[in-house]
Amino acid sequence: MTEPNWHVVGAIDDVSREDVIGVTVGESQLAIVRTSDDRFFAVDGLCTHGRASLAEGFVDGTEIECPKHNGRFDVTTGEAVASPARVALRTHPCRVNDGCIQVQL
Ligand code: FES
């Protein structure tokens, strides 16, 4: 059973290493990123620059590159690290429990 506010969003095998999937929890569109060093992070699913879907983006190490204008964000902090992205993404607590990816909202 999941604790309050923690939502199962998939299985770890649903996301390849250095890749991303899009999920929807309630009204929230999220991008779940698996980094090159095999950690999982949850960030808002829409780019802060032009609202492109980051689920269609590219993961490089611990950064995700937006598919529209190639802005980049560090998924460990949400910080925008390459223009034209300037505003940080919101991050959400994310953990792996018994092979499942869970996000706290
Ligand atoms: Fe993402 Fe412009 S929409 S960088």
XYZ file of N, CA and C and ligand atoms in Angstrom:
319
model
N 0.838 -1.188 0.000
C 0.000 0.000 0.000
C 0.883 1.252 0.000
N 0.474 2.258 -0.724
C 1.248 3.487 -0.820
C 0.854 4.443 0.300
N 1.860 5.115 0.883
C 1.586 6.101 1.928
C 0.878 7.299 1.308
N 0.216 8.109 2.134
C -0.475 9.289 1.594
C 0.485 10.177 0.808
N 0.012 10.695 -0.286
C 0.750 11.638 -1.141
C 1.859 11.001 -1.975
N 2.135 9.726 -1.749
C 3.093 9.039 -2.620
C 2.292 8.263 -3.665
N 2.655 8.430 -4.914
C 1.908 7.803 -6.008
C 2.849 6.913 -6.808
N 2.407 5.699 -7.072
C 3.188 4.817 -7.946
C 2.982 5.291 -9.377
N 4.083 5.570 -10.073
C 3.970 6.086 -11.442
C 4.535 5.112 -12.479
N 5.040 3.981 -12.028
C 5.543 3.004 -12.976
C 6.516 2.069 -12.297
N 7.039 1.150 -13.095
C 8.060 0.216 -12.610
C 9.420 0.708 -13.091
N 10.461 0.346 -12.370
C 11.781 0.856 -12.764
C 12.132 0.415 -14.188
N 11.634 -0.746 -14.589
C 11.944 -1.223 -15.939
C 11.202 -0.444 -17.032
N 10.286 0.420 -16.649
C 9.573 1.234 -17.642
C 10.453 2.357 -18.195
N 11.541 2.659 -17.480
C 12.423 3.760 -17.889
C 13.833 3.209 -18.077
N 14.354 3.337 -19.268
C 15.727 2.903 -19.518
C 16.683 3.881 -18.849
N 17.898 3.416 -18.600
C 18.903 4.310 -18.036
C 19.185 5.445 -19.027
N 19.318 6.652 -18.511
C 19.532 7.864 -19.309
C 18.372 8.073 -20.291
N 17.151 7.963 -19.728
C 15.952 8.173 -20.546
C 14.872 8.801 -19.679
N 13.743 9.078 -20.293
C 12.655 9.779 -19.609
C 11.327 9.226 -20.086
N 10.338 9.221 -19.179
C 8.962 8.925 -19.577
C 8.069 10.036 -19.024
N 6.920 10.193 -19.650
C 5.936 11.139 -19.159
C 4.855 10.399 -18.405
N 4.399 10.959 -17.292
C 3.293 10.368 -16.533
C 2.369 11.494 -16.101
N 1.137 11.116 -15.808
C 0.172 12.084 -15.291
C -0.312 11.595 -13.938
N -0.222 12.462 -12.948
C -0.745 12.150 -11.609
C -1.779 13.222 -11.293
N -3.027 12.813 -11.225
C -4.087 13.810 -11.035
C -4.040 14.788 -12.195
N -3.856 16.063 -11.883
C -3.783 17.089 -12.926
C -2.347 17.407 -13.309
N -1.395 16.740 -12.684
C 0.013 17.093 -12.889
C 0.653 16.219 -13.954
N 1.272 16.892 -14.898
C 2.037 16.211 -15.939
C 3.495 16.225 -15.497
N 4.097 15.050 -15.372
C 5.457 14.946 -14.852
C 6.358 14.220 -15.838
N 7.650 14.515 -15.731
C 8.660 13.743 -16.455
C 9.456 12.964 -15.411
N 9.555 11.668 -15.614
C 10.322 10.812 -14.712
C 11.620 10.469 -15.439
N 12.723 10.871 -14.843
C 14.028 10.733 -15.484
C 14.858 9.692 -14.742
N 15.486 8.814 -15.506
C 16.456 7.879 -14.940
C 17.830 8.338 -15.429
N 18.686 8.709 -14.513
C 19.966 9.313 -14.885
C 20.983 8.239 -15.278
N 22.113 8.704 -15.793
C 23.153 7.766 -16.226
C 23.722 6.978 -15.050
N 23.645 7.573 -13.831
C 24.137 6.847 -12.655
C 22.994 6.132 -11.928
N 21.892 5.913 -12.650
C 20.804 5.032 -12.213
C 20.014 5.564 -11.025
N 19.808 6.875 -10.995
C 18.897 7.449 -10.003
C 17.654 7.954 -10.725
N 16.574 8.061 -9.965
C 15.296 8.494 -10.539
C 14.918 9.858 -9.979
N 14.426 10.737 -10.867
C 13.992 12.074 -10.460
C 12.670 12.381 -11.149
N 11.846 13.162 -10.434
C 10.567 13.615 -10.997
C 10.597 15.131 -11.104
N 10.313 15.632 -12.288
C 10.241 17.082 -12.513
C 8.960 17.379 -13.278
N 8.569 18.655 -13.261
C 7.395 19.030 -14.046
C 7.599 18.635 -15.507
N 6.511 18.219 -16.154
C 6.630 17.645 -17.482
C 6.703 18.659 -18.609
N 6.428 19.938 -18.296
C 6.436 20.955 -19.352
C 7.609 21.902 -19.143
N 8.332 22.153 -20.210
C 9.460 23.069 -20.179
C 9.000 24.460 -19.738
N 9.798 25.115 -18.898
C 9.432 26.453 -18.416
C 9.631 27.521 -19.489
N 10.280 27.193 -20.573
C 10.495 28.190 -21.639
C 9.289 28.278 -22.571
N 8.903 27.165 -23.161
C 7.814 27.222 -24.140
C 6.828 26.086 -23.999
N 6.817 25.458 -22.804
C 5.839 24.429 -22.458
C 5.902 23.195 -23.363
N 7.059 22.908 -23.932
C 7.210 21.660 -24.679
C 7.222 20.488 -23.690
N 6.843 19.320 -24.194
C 6.806 18.130 -23.342
C 8.217 17.580 -23.143
N 8.670 17.595 -21.889
C 10.022 17.087 -21.610
C 10.089 15.566 -21.696
N 8.933 14.912 -21.738
C 8.939 13.460 -21.934
C 9.497 13.106 -23.310
N 9.491 14.099 -24.216
C 10.063 13.888 -25.556
C 11.506 14.378 -25.625
N 12.052 14.757 -24.476
C 13.402 15.302 -24.426
C 14.467 14.218 -24.390
N 15.702 14.688 -24.172
C 16.858 13.789 -24.203
C 17.595 13.901 -22.878
N 17.937 12.767 -22.300
C 18.649 12.763 -21.016
C 20.134 12.539 -21.283
N 20.934 13.387 -20.629
C 22.387 13.309 -20.777
C 22.966 13.419 -19.364
N 23.401 12.328 -18.807
C 23.908 12.347 -17.431
C 22.798 12.638 -16.462
N 22.862 13.833 -15.818
C 21.793 14.251 -14.902
C 21.030 15.449 -15.461
N 21.165 15.677 -16.771
C 20.461 16.801 -17.394
C 19.451 16.306 -18.409
N 18.395 17.096 -18.554
C 17.433 16.807 -19.622
C 17.421 17.984 -20.581
N 17.420 17.659 -21.865
C 17.401 18.680 -22.905
C 16.016 18.731 -23.520
N 15.476 19.929 -23.573
C 14.157 20.133 -24.156
C 14.202 19.851 -25.659
N 13.179 19.167 -26.190
C 13.194 18.827 -27.616
C 12.897 20.017 -28.526
N 12.384 21.130 -27.951
C 11.932 22.224 -28.818
C 13.053 23.209 -29.158
N 13.714 23.760 -28.117
C 14.773 24.755 -28.385
C 16.081 24.366 -27.720
N 16.170 23.147 -27.235
C 17.413 22.614 -26.664
C 17.851 23.278 -25.352
N 16.934 23.923 -24.656
C 17.243 24.354 -23.291
C 17.514 23.117 -22.439
N 18.267 23.318 -21.361
C 18.623 22.166 -20.514
C 18.337 22.463 -19.050
N 17.996 21.402 -18.325
C 17.752 21.484 -16.889
C 18.516 20.361 -16.191
N 19.031 20.708 -14.990
C 19.611 19.687 -14.115
C 18.456 19.060 -13.342
N 18.194 17.783 -13.544
C 17.017 17.182 -12.913
C 17.220 16.948 -11.419
N 18.452 17.033 -10.924
C 18.669 16.824 -9.492
C 18.231 18.042 -8.683
N 18.203 19.214 -9.348
C 17.819 20.453 -8.658
C 16.679 21.186 -9.361
N 16.456 20.889 -10.629
C 15.484 21.616 -11.446
C 16.072 22.835 -12.125
N 17.299 23.188 -11.757
C 17.930 24.409 -12.262
C 18.057 24.404 -13.792
N 17.777 25.556 -14.395
C 17.996 25.713 -15.837
C 19.483 25.921 -16.072
N 20.094 25.105 -16.913
C 21.554 25.164 -17.084
C 21.979 25.523 -18.507
N 21.024 25.616 -19.440
C 21.382 26.054 -20.792
C 20.216 26.829 -21.381
N 20.541 27.967 -22.007
C 19.498 28.805 -22.591
C 18.928 28.112 -23.836
N 17.707 28.474 -24.213
C 16.951 29.618 -23.712
C 16.188 29.359 -22.413
N 16.331 28.183 -21.806
C 15.644 27.931 -20.531
C 16.306 28.783 -19.452
N 15.504 29.502 -18.672
C 16.047 30.352 -17.604
C 15.393 30.081 -16.269
N 14.118 29.669 -16.307
C 13.370 29.449 -15.070
C 13.462 27.970 -14.701
N 13.767 27.696 -13.437
C 13.930 26.307 -12.978
C 12.629 25.515 -13.109
N 12.785 24.229 -13.282
C 11.657 23.311 -13.239
C 11.346 22.995 -11.784
N 10.086 22.735 -11.479
C 9.767 22.232 -10.145
C 10.169 20.766 -10.071
N 10.748 20.395 -8.968
C 11.103 18.987 -8.745
C 10.164 18.419 -7.685
N 10.046 17.105 -7.682
C 9.163 16.435 -6.732
C 9.912 15.245 -6.138
N 9.702 14.970 -4.841
C 10.359 13.808 -4.238
C 10.028 12.538 -5.023
N 11.054 11.742 -5.259
C 10.889 10.538 -6.069
C 11.721 9.440 -5.419
N 11.185 8.240 -5.339
C 11.922 7.139 -4.718
C 11.535 5.839 -5.408
N 12.371 4.840 -5.193
C 12.084 3.500 -5.702
C 11.769 2.614 -4.508
N 10.667 1.896 -4.622
C 10.239 1.032 -3.533
C 9.750 -0.280 -4.136
N 10.449 -1.352 -3.847
C 10.030 -2.670 -4.313
C 9.852 -2.704 -5.837
N 10.775 -2.074 -6.543
C 10.745 -2.108 -8.006
C 9.807 -1.105 -8.625
N 9.113 -0.328 -7.798
C 8.178 0.668 -8.312
C 8.730 2.074 -8.106
N 8.454 2.951 -9.054
C 8.832 4.359 -8.925
C 7.661 5.076 -8.270
N 7.979 5.811 -7.205
C 6.945 6.552 -6.500
C 7.300 8.036 -6.478
N 6.262 8.863 -6.607
C 6.435 10.316 -6.576
C 5.526 10.876 -5.504
N 6.058 11.861 -4.762
C 5.261 12.524 -3.738
C 4.760 13.855 -4.277
N 3.440 14.027 -4.224
C 2.833 15.301 -4.657
C 1.967 15.851 -3.543
Fe 11.931 24.201 -24.005
Fe 12.017 26.370 -25.501
S 10.309 25.106 -25.093
S 13.667 25.389 -24.478
